Amino acid sequence: MKHELKIPQATTKRLPLYYRFLQNLANEGKRRISSQELSEAMKIDSATIRRDFSYFGALGKKGYGYDVLYLLDFFRQTLDQDEGANVALIGVGNLGNAFLKYNFQKNHNTRIVVAFDSKAPMEGHEVNGIPVFHPDRLEEMYVKYNAEMAILTVSSRSAQEVTNRLANIDAKGILNFTPVRLNVPESMKVMNIDLSVELEALIYLIRNS
């Protein structure tokens, strides 16, 4: 994302949702939409949508709404959708295998280019067309395959150690699926996804609504 403003992480996470929804609208031939229509279709409060958009200036016109094609182009550029992103997967257990099978099929500019797993041979082998190496070769192969960021699905006990190794080779970011809150340098971005926490939050909402 090229925009230099400090955008709240909650807003950052919604930007790809807006982009995908706008893609669908454009494919359906829709050329104009209001924040209220977006709100009803995406199940996101209209005030939240307007606030998210306001971080990027005047994207719409009062009384007109939003131009779908303009917004689509704007978010494509904001999210660097024209630039490829190479991802390394570290940990090929059940979740890791699911990532290898999926490999961001709906997002043509993001792809897993290399993976690492403790059960892989040193010389590597392929899983679903993706090379998988032993973690002892992490630094070498991460650089060789031009990875920018990593998906971390390793055990809790090895999460920080792997993170330290990634920091030492200037990895730009980590999508962290471990429950560990990682210590990283300021230059590295981390997004934490704890499925058990998300499930507990859903259970709370169900039982308290």
PDB file of C-alpha atoms in Angstrom:
ATOM      1  CA  MET A   1       0.000   0.000   0.000  1.00  0.00           C
ATOM      2  CA  LYS A   2       1.582   3.214  -1.172  1.00  0.00           C
ATOM      3  CA  HIS A   3      -0.479   5.737   0.779  1.00  0.00           C
ATOM      4  CA  GLU A   4       1.661   7.490   3.396  1.00  0.00           C
ATOM      5  CA  LEU A   5      -1.119   8.390   5.842  1.00  0.00           C
ATOM      6  CA  LYS A   6      -1.273   6.339   9.014  1.00  0.00           C
ATOM      7  CA  ILE A   7      -4.366   4.238   8.445  1.00  0.00           C
ATOM      8  CA  PRO A   8      -5.928   2.292  11.362  1.00  0.00           C
ATOM      9  CA  GLN A   9      -5.392  -1.451  11.048  1.00  0.00           C
ATOM     10  CA  ALA A  10      -9.136  -2.110  11.147  1.00  0.00           C
ATOM     11  CA  THR A  11      -9.545   0.129   8.090  1.00  0.00           C
ATOM     12  CA  THR A  12      -6.579  -1.512   6.375  1.00  0.00           C
ATOM     13  CA  LYS A  13      -8.216  -4.916   6.750  1.00  0.00           C
ATOM     14  CA  ARG A  14     -11.416  -3.660   5.106  1.00  0.00           C
ATOM     15  CA  LEU A  15      -9.734  -2.177   2.023  1.00  0.00           C
ATOM     16  CA  PRO A  16      -9.385  -5.525   0.191  1.00  0.00           C
ATOM     17  CA  LEU A  17     -13.060  -6.212   0.966  1.00  0.00           C
ATOM     18  CA  TYR A  18     -14.055  -2.920  -0.653  1.00  0.00           C
ATOM     19  CA  TYR A  19     -11.865  -3.698  -3.647  1.00  0.00           C
ATOM     20  CA  ARG A  20     -13.343  -7.152  -4.217  1.00  0.00           C
ATOM     21  CA  PHE A  21     -16.891  -5.886  -3.810  1.00  0.00           C
ATOM     22  CA  LEU A  22     -16.258  -3.042  -6.256  1.00  0.00           C
ATOM     23  CA  GLN A  23     -14.867  -5.563  -8.744  1.00  0.00           C
ATOM     24  CA  ASN A  24     -18.144  -7.472  -8.560  1.00  0.00           C
ATOM     25  CA  LEU A  25     -20.157  -4.278  -9.007  1.00  0.00           C
ATOM     26  CA  ALA A  26     -18.109  -3.261 -12.044  1.00  0.00           C
ATOM     27  CA  ASN A  27     -18.530  -6.725 -13.569  1.00  0.00           C
ATOM     28  CA  GLU A  28     -22.297  -6.385 -13.107  1.00  0.00           C
ATOM     29  CA  GLY A  29     -22.246  -3.064 -14.970  1.00  0.00           C
ATOM     30  CA  LYS A  30     -22.993  -0.870 -11.940  1.00  0.00           C
ATOM     31  CA  ARG A  31     -21.437   2.581 -12.295  1.00  0.00           C
ATOM     32  CA  ARG A  32     -22.629   4.485  -9.228  1.00  0.00           C
ATOM     33  CA  ILE A  33     -23.301   3.529  -5.607  1.00  0.00           C
ATOM     34  CA  SER A  34     -24.032   5.332  -2.339  1.00  0.00           C
ATOM     35  CA  SER A  35     -22.436   4.581   1.018  1.00  0.00           C
ATOM     36  CA  GLN A  36     -25.843   3.360   2.214  1.00  0.00           C
ATOM     37  CA  GLU A  37     -26.067   0.887  -0.671  1.00  0.00           C
ATOM     38  CA  LEU A  38     -22.527  -0.274   0.058  1.00  0.00           C
ATOM     39  CA  SER A  39     -23.456  -0.611   3.714  1.00  0.00           C
ATOM     40  CA  GLU A  40     -26.499  -2.778   3.029  1.00  0.00           C
ATOM     41  CA  ALA A  41     -24.671  -4.991   0.541  1.00  0.00           C
ATOM     42  CA  MET A  42     -21.464  -5.443   2.548  1.00  0.00           C
ATOM     43  CA  LYS A  43     -23.040  -5.494   6.030  1.00  0.00           C
ATOM     44  CA  ILE A  44     -20.709  -2.701   7.162  1.00  0.00           C
ATOM     45  CA  ASP A  45     -22.089   0.419   8.860  1.00  0.00           C
ATOM     46  CA  SER A  46     -22.320   3.324   6.383  1.00  0.00           C
ATOM     47  CA  ALA A  47     -20.589   5.690   8.835  1.00  0.00           C
ATOM     48  CA  THR A  48     -17.667   3.245   8.985  1.00  0.00           C
ATOM     49  CA  ILE A  49     -17.449   3.187   5.193  1.00  0.00           C
ATOM     50  CA  ARG A  50     -17.467   6.977   4.963  1.00  0.00           C
ATOM     51  CA  ARG A  51     -14.817   7.210   7.684  1.00  0.00           C
ATOM     52  CA  ASP A  52     -12.640   4.602   5.960  1.00  0.00           C
ATOM     53  CA  PHE A  53     -12.892   6.434   2.646  1.00  0.00           C
ATOM     54  CA  SER A  54     -12.233   9.826   4.274  1.00  0.00           C
ATOM     55  CA  TYR A  55      -8.648   8.800   5.076  1.00  0.00           C
ATOM     56  CA  PHE A  56      -7.975   9.035   1.337  1.00  0.00           C
ATOM     57  CA  GLY A  57      -9.636  12.361   0.629  1.00  0.00           C
ATOM     58  CA  ALA A  58     -12.833  13.143  -1.273  1.00  0.00           C
ATOM     59  CA  LEU A  59     -13.656   9.877  -3.044  1.00  0.00           C
ATOM     60  CA  GLY A  60     -17.322  10.644  -3.560  1.00  0.00           C
ATOM     61  CA  LYS A  61     -19.679  13.538  -4.265  1.00  0.00           C
ATOM     62  CA  LYS A  62     -22.531  14.644  -2.029  1.00  0.00           C
ATOM     63  CA  GLY A  63     -25.838  13.814  -3.657  1.00  0.00           C
ATOM     64  CA  TYR A  64     -24.138  11.539  -6.213  1.00  0.00           C
ATOM     65  CA  GLY A  65     -22.394   8.879  -4.187  1.00  0.00           C
ATOM     66  CA  TYR A  66     -19.355   7.039  -5.470  1.00  0.00           C
ATOM     67  CA  ASP A  67     -18.220   6.351  -8.996  1.00  0.00           C
ATOM     68  CA  VAL A  68     -17.624   2.574  -9.036  1.00  0.00           C
ATOM     69  CA  LEU A  69     -14.944   2.549 -11.730  1.00  0.00           C
ATOM     70  CA  TYR A  70     -13.073   5.443 -10.134  1.00  0.00           C
ATOM     71  CA  LEU A  71     -13.116   3.745  -6.716  1.00  0.00           C
ATOM     72  CA  LEU A  72     -12.047   0.450  -8.256  1.00  0.00           C
ATOM     73  CA  ASP A  73      -9.059   2.071  -9.948  1.00  0.00           C
ATOM     74  CA  PHE A  74      -8.202   4.054  -6.811  1.00  0.00           C
ATOM     75  CA  PHE A  75      -8.165   0.995  -4.540  1.00  0.00           C
ATOM     76  CA  ARG A  76      -6.300  -1.061  -7.133  1.00  0.00           C
ATOM     77  CA  GLN A  77      -3.511   1.502  -7.047  1.00  0.00           C
ATOM     78  CA  THR A  78      -3.711   1.951  -3.267  1.00  0.00           C
ATOM     79  CA  LEU A  79      -3.447  -1.796  -2.696  1.00  0.00           C
ATOM     80  CA  ASP A  80      -0.729  -2.189  -5.352  1.00  0.00           C
ATOM     81  CA  GLN A  81      -2.913  -4.671  -7.216  1.00  0.00           C
ATOM     82  CA  ASP A  82      -0.802  -4.268 -10.350  1.00  0.00           C
ATOM     83  CA  GLU A  83       2.326  -5.441  -8.530  1.00  0.00           C
ATOM     84  CA  GLY A  84       3.000  -9.072  -7.665  1.00  0.00           C
ATOM     85  CA  ALA A  85       3.656 -10.177  -4.092  1.00  0.00           C
ATOM     86  CA  ASN A  86       5.771 -13.270  -3.429  1.00  0.00           C
ATOM     87  CA  VAL A  87       4.985 -15.076  -0.193  1.00  0.00           C
ATOM     88  CA  ALA A  88       6.882 -17.744   1.739  1.00  0.00           C
ATOM     89  CA  LEU A  89       4.912 -20.288   3.775  1.00  0.00           C
ATOM     90  CA  ILE A  90       6.659 -21.503   6.925  1.00  0.00           C
ATOM     91  CA  GLY A  91       5.095 -24.619   8.403  1.00  0.00           C
ATOM     92  CA  VAL A  92       3.311 -27.172   6.219  1.00  0.00           C
ATOM     93  CA  GLY A  93       0.966 -28.869   8.676  1.00  0.00           C
ATOM     94  CA  ASN A  94      -2.796 -29.076   8.170  1.00  0.00           C
ATOM     95  CA  LEU A  95      -3.259 -25.314   7.831  1.00  0.00           C
ATOM     96  CA  GLY A  96      -0.112 -24.921   5.755  1.00  0.00           C
ATOM     97  CA  ASN A  97      -1.233 -27.650   3.363  1.00  0.00           C
ATOM     98  CA  ALA A  98      -4.534 -25.860   2.914  1.00  0.00           C
ATOM     99  CA  PHE A  99      -2.636 -22.709   1.919  1.00  0.00           C
ATOM    100  CA  LEU A 100      -0.545 -24.666  -0.594  1.00  0.00           C
ATOM    101  CA  LYS A 101      -3.696 -26.078  -2.212  1.00  0.00           C
ATOM    102  CA  TYR A 102      -5.461 -22.709  -2.304  1.00  0.00           C
ATOM    103  CA  ASN A 103      -2.444 -20.482  -3.072  1.00  0.00           C
ATOM    104  CA  PHE A 104      -4.552 -17.306  -3.409  1.00  0.00           C
ATOM    105  CA  GLN A 105      -6.345 -18.474  -6.552  1.00  0.00           C
ATOM    106  CA  LYS A 106      -8.693 -15.477  -6.459  1.00  0.00           C
ATOM    107  CA  ASN A 107      -5.844 -13.014  -6.124  1.00  0.00           C
ATOM    108  CA  HIS A 108      -3.679 -13.376  -9.193  1.00  0.00           C
ATOM    109  CA  ASN A 109      -0.952 -11.013  -8.024  1.00  0.00           C
ATOM    110  CA  THR A 110      -0.277 -12.782  -4.696  1.00  0.00           C
ATOM    111  CA  ARG A 111       1.277 -16.226  -4.660  1.00  0.00           C
ATOM    112  CA  ILE A 112       3.187 -18.610  -2.434  1.00  0.00           C
ATOM    113  CA  VAL A 113       6.503 -19.144  -4.193  1.00  0.00           C
ATOM    114  CA  VAL A 114       8.329 -21.277  -1.612  1.00  0.00           C
ATOM    115  CA  ALA A 115       7.532 -23.175   1.590  1.00  0.00           C
ATOM    116  CA  PHE A 116       9.469 -24.605   4.508  1.00  0.00           C
ATOM    117  CA  ASP A 117       8.727 -27.568   6.732  1.00  0.00           C
ATOM    118  CA  SER A 118      10.796 -29.595   9.225  1.00  0.00           C
ATOM    119  CA  LYS A 119       9.786 -32.855   7.509  1.00  0.00           C
ATOM    120  CA  ALA A 120      10.945 -31.723   4.071  1.00  0.00           C
ATOM    121  CA  PRO A 121      14.247 -33.051   2.704  1.00  0.00           C
ATOM    122  CA  MET A 122      17.197 -30.687   2.496  1.00  0.00           C
ATOM    123  CA  GLU A 123      17.163 -30.862  -1.303  1.00  0.00           C
ATOM    124  CA  GLY A 124      13.468 -29.966  -1.296  1.00  0.00           C
ATOM    125  CA  HIS A 125      10.417 -31.450  -2.979  1.00  0.00           C
ATOM    126  CA  GLU A 126       7.239 -30.092  -4.557  1.00  0.00           C
ATOM    127  CA  VAL A 127       3.760 -29.943  -3.067  1.00  0.00           C
ATOM    128  CA  ASN A 128       1.059 -28.727  -5.452  1.00  0.00           C
ATOM    129  CA  GLY A 129       3.785 -27.303  -7.684  1.00  0.00           C
ATOM    130  CA  ILE A 130       5.412 -25.292  -4.877  1.00  0.00           C
ATOM    131  CA  PRO A 131       8.958 -26.091  -3.725  1.00  0.00           C
ATOM    132  CA  VAL A 132       9.173 -27.086  -0.049  1.00  0.00           C
ATOM    133  CA  PHE A 133      12.525 -27.049   1.755  1.00  0.00           C
ATOM    134  CA  HIS A 134      13.827 -27.875   5.213  1.00  0.00           C
ATOM    135  CA  PRO A 135      13.900 -24.781   7.518  1.00  0.00           C
ATOM    136  CA  ASP A 136      17.702 -25.011   7.664  1.00  0.00           C
ATOM    137  CA  ARG A 137      17.615 -23.487   4.177  1.00  0.00           C
ATOM    138  CA  LEU A 138      15.199 -20.687   5.084  1.00  0.00           C
ATOM    139  CA  GLU A 139      17.544 -17.737   4.571  1.00  0.00           C
ATOM    140  CA  GLU A 140      18.975 -19.108   1.332  1.00  0.00           C
ATOM    141  CA  MET A 141      15.710 -20.014  -0.365  1.00  0.00           C
ATOM    142  CA  TYR A 142      13.678 -17.067   0.943  1.00  0.00           C
ATOM    143  CA  VAL A 143      16.115 -14.758  -0.843  1.00  0.00           C
ATOM    144  CA  LYS A 144      16.451 -16.978  -3.921  1.00  0.00           C
ATOM    145  CA  TYR A 145      12.686 -16.996  -4.535  1.00  0.00           C
ATOM    146  CA  ASN A 146      12.381 -13.240  -3.909  1.00  0.00           C
ATOM    147  CA  ALA A 147       9.841 -13.607  -1.113  1.00  0.00           C
ATOM    148  CA  GLU A 148       8.678 -10.344   0.491  1.00  0.00           C
ATOM    149  CA  MET A 149       6.637 -11.663   3.379  1.00  0.00           C
ATOM    150  CA  ALA A 150       5.845 -14.889   5.198  1.00  0.00           C
ATOM    151  CA  ILE A 151       2.827 -16.820   6.420  1.00  0.00           C
ATOM    152  CA  LEU A 152       3.714 -18.349   9.771  1.00  0.00           C
ATOM    153  CA  THR A 153       1.929 -21.594  10.706  1.00  0.00           C
ATOM    154  CA  VAL A 154       4.633 -23.171  12.878  1.00  0.00           C
ATOM    155  CA  SER A 155       4.404 -24.312  16.506  1.00  0.00           C
ATOM    156  CA  SER A 156       4.309 -21.716  19.274  1.00  0.00           C
ATOM    157  CA  ARG A 157       7.704 -22.748  20.600  1.00  0.00           C
ATOM    158  CA  SER A 158       9.477 -21.988  17.313  1.00  0.00           C
ATOM    159  CA  ALA A 159       7.488 -18.908  16.222  1.00  0.00           C
ATOM    160  CA  GLN A 160       9.805 -16.256  17.694  1.00  0.00           C
ATOM    161  CA  GLU A 161      12.956 -18.027  16.541  1.00  0.00           C
ATOM    162  CA  VAL A 162      11.679 -18.172  12.959  1.00  0.00           C
ATOM    163  CA  THR A 163      10.617 -14.521  13.221  1.00  0.00           C
ATOM    164  CA  ASN A 164      14.108 -13.515  14.314  1.00  0.00           C
ATOM    165  CA  ARG A 165      15.571 -15.282  11.294  1.00  0.00           C
ATOM    166  CA  LEU A 166      13.127 -13.518   8.999  1.00  0.00           C
ATOM    167  CA  ALA A 167      14.015 -10.170  10.557  1.00  0.00           C
ATOM    168  CA  ASN A 168      17.690 -10.840   9.908  1.00  0.00           C
ATOM    169  CA  ILE A 169      17.018 -11.144   6.164  1.00  0.00           C
ATOM    170  CA  ASP A 170      14.805  -8.033   6.107  1.00  0.00           C
ATOM    171  CA  ALA A 171      11.462  -9.747   5.540  1.00  0.00           C
ATOM    172  CA  LYS A 172       8.808  -7.057   5.196  1.00  0.00           C
ATOM    173  CA  GLY A 173       5.951  -8.714   7.011  1.00  0.00           C
ATOM    174  CA  ILE A 174       4.412 -11.766   8.642  1.00  0.00           C
ATOM    175  CA  LEU A 175       0.874 -13.114   8.619  1.00  0.00           C
ATOM    176  CA  ASN A 176       0.994 -14.846  11.990  1.00  0.00           C
ATOM    177  CA  PHE A 177      -1.319 -17.805  12.614  1.00  0.00           C
ATOM    178  CA  THR A 178       0.380 -18.772  15.886  1.00  0.00           C
ATOM    179  CA  PRO A 179      -0.992 -17.597  19.271  1.00  0.00           C
ATOM    180  CA  VAL A 180       2.389 -16.014  20.065  1.00  0.00           C
ATOM    181  CA  ARG A 181       2.640 -12.223  19.989  1.00  0.00           C
ATOM    182  CA  LEU A 182       5.850 -11.731  18.095  1.00  0.00           C
ATOM    183  CA  ASN A 183       8.608  -9.239  18.813  1.00  0.00           C
ATOM    184  CA  VAL A 184       9.675  -7.645  15.542  1.00  0.00           C
ATOM    185  CA  PRO A 185      11.702  -4.610  14.432  1.00  0.00           C
ATOM    186  CA  GLU A 186       9.792  -1.475  13.428  1.00  0.00           C
ATOM    187  CA  SER A 187      10.530  -2.154   9.769  1.00  0.00           C
ATOM    188  CA  MET A 188       8.526  -5.409   9.852  1.00  0.00           C
ATOM    189  CA  LYS A 189       4.718  -5.487   9.812  1.00  0.00           C
ATOM    190  CA  VAL A 190       2.754  -8.243  11.538  1.00  0.00           C
ATOM    191  CA  MET A 191      -0.891  -9.238  11.296  1.00  0.00           C
ATOM    192  CA  ASN A 192      -2.083 -11.766  13.861  1.00  0.00           C
ATOM    193  CA  ILE A 193      -4.833 -14.238  13.077  1.00  0.00           C
ATOM    194  CA  ASP A 194      -5.817 -16.383  16.041  1.00  0.00           C
ATOM    195  CA  LEU A 195      -8.657 -18.658  14.957  1.00  0.00           C
ATOM    196  CA  SER A 196      -9.493 -19.704  18.528  1.00  0.00           C
ATOM    197  CA  VAL A 197      -9.895 -16.054  19.576  1.00  0.00           C
ATOM    198  CA  GLU A 198     -12.134 -15.367  16.567  1.00  0.00           C
ATOM    199  CA  LEU A 199     -14.260 -18.399  17.441  1.00  0.00           C
ATOM    200  CA  GLU A 200     -14.563 -17.347  21.078  1.00  0.00           C
ATOM    201  CA  ALA A 201     -15.633 -13.871  19.977  1.00  0.00           C
ATOM    202  CA  LEU A 202     -18.282 -15.389  17.694  1.00  0.00           C
ATOM    203  CA  ILE A 203     -19.572 -17.579  20.522  1.00  0.00           C
ATOM    204  CA  TYR A 204     -19.828 -14.518  22.762  1.00  0.00           C
ATOM    205  CA  LEU A 205     -21.785 -12.588  20.111  1.00  0.00           C
ATOM    206  CA  ILE A 206     -24.170 -15.501  19.566  1.00  0.00           C
ATOM    207  CA  ARG A 207     -24.848 -15.982  23.254  1.00  0.00           C
ATOM    208  CA  ASN A 208     -25.162 -12.308  24.104  1.00  0.00           C
ATOM    209  CA  SER A 209     -27.208 -11.002  21.189  1.00  0.00           C
TER     210      SER A 209
END
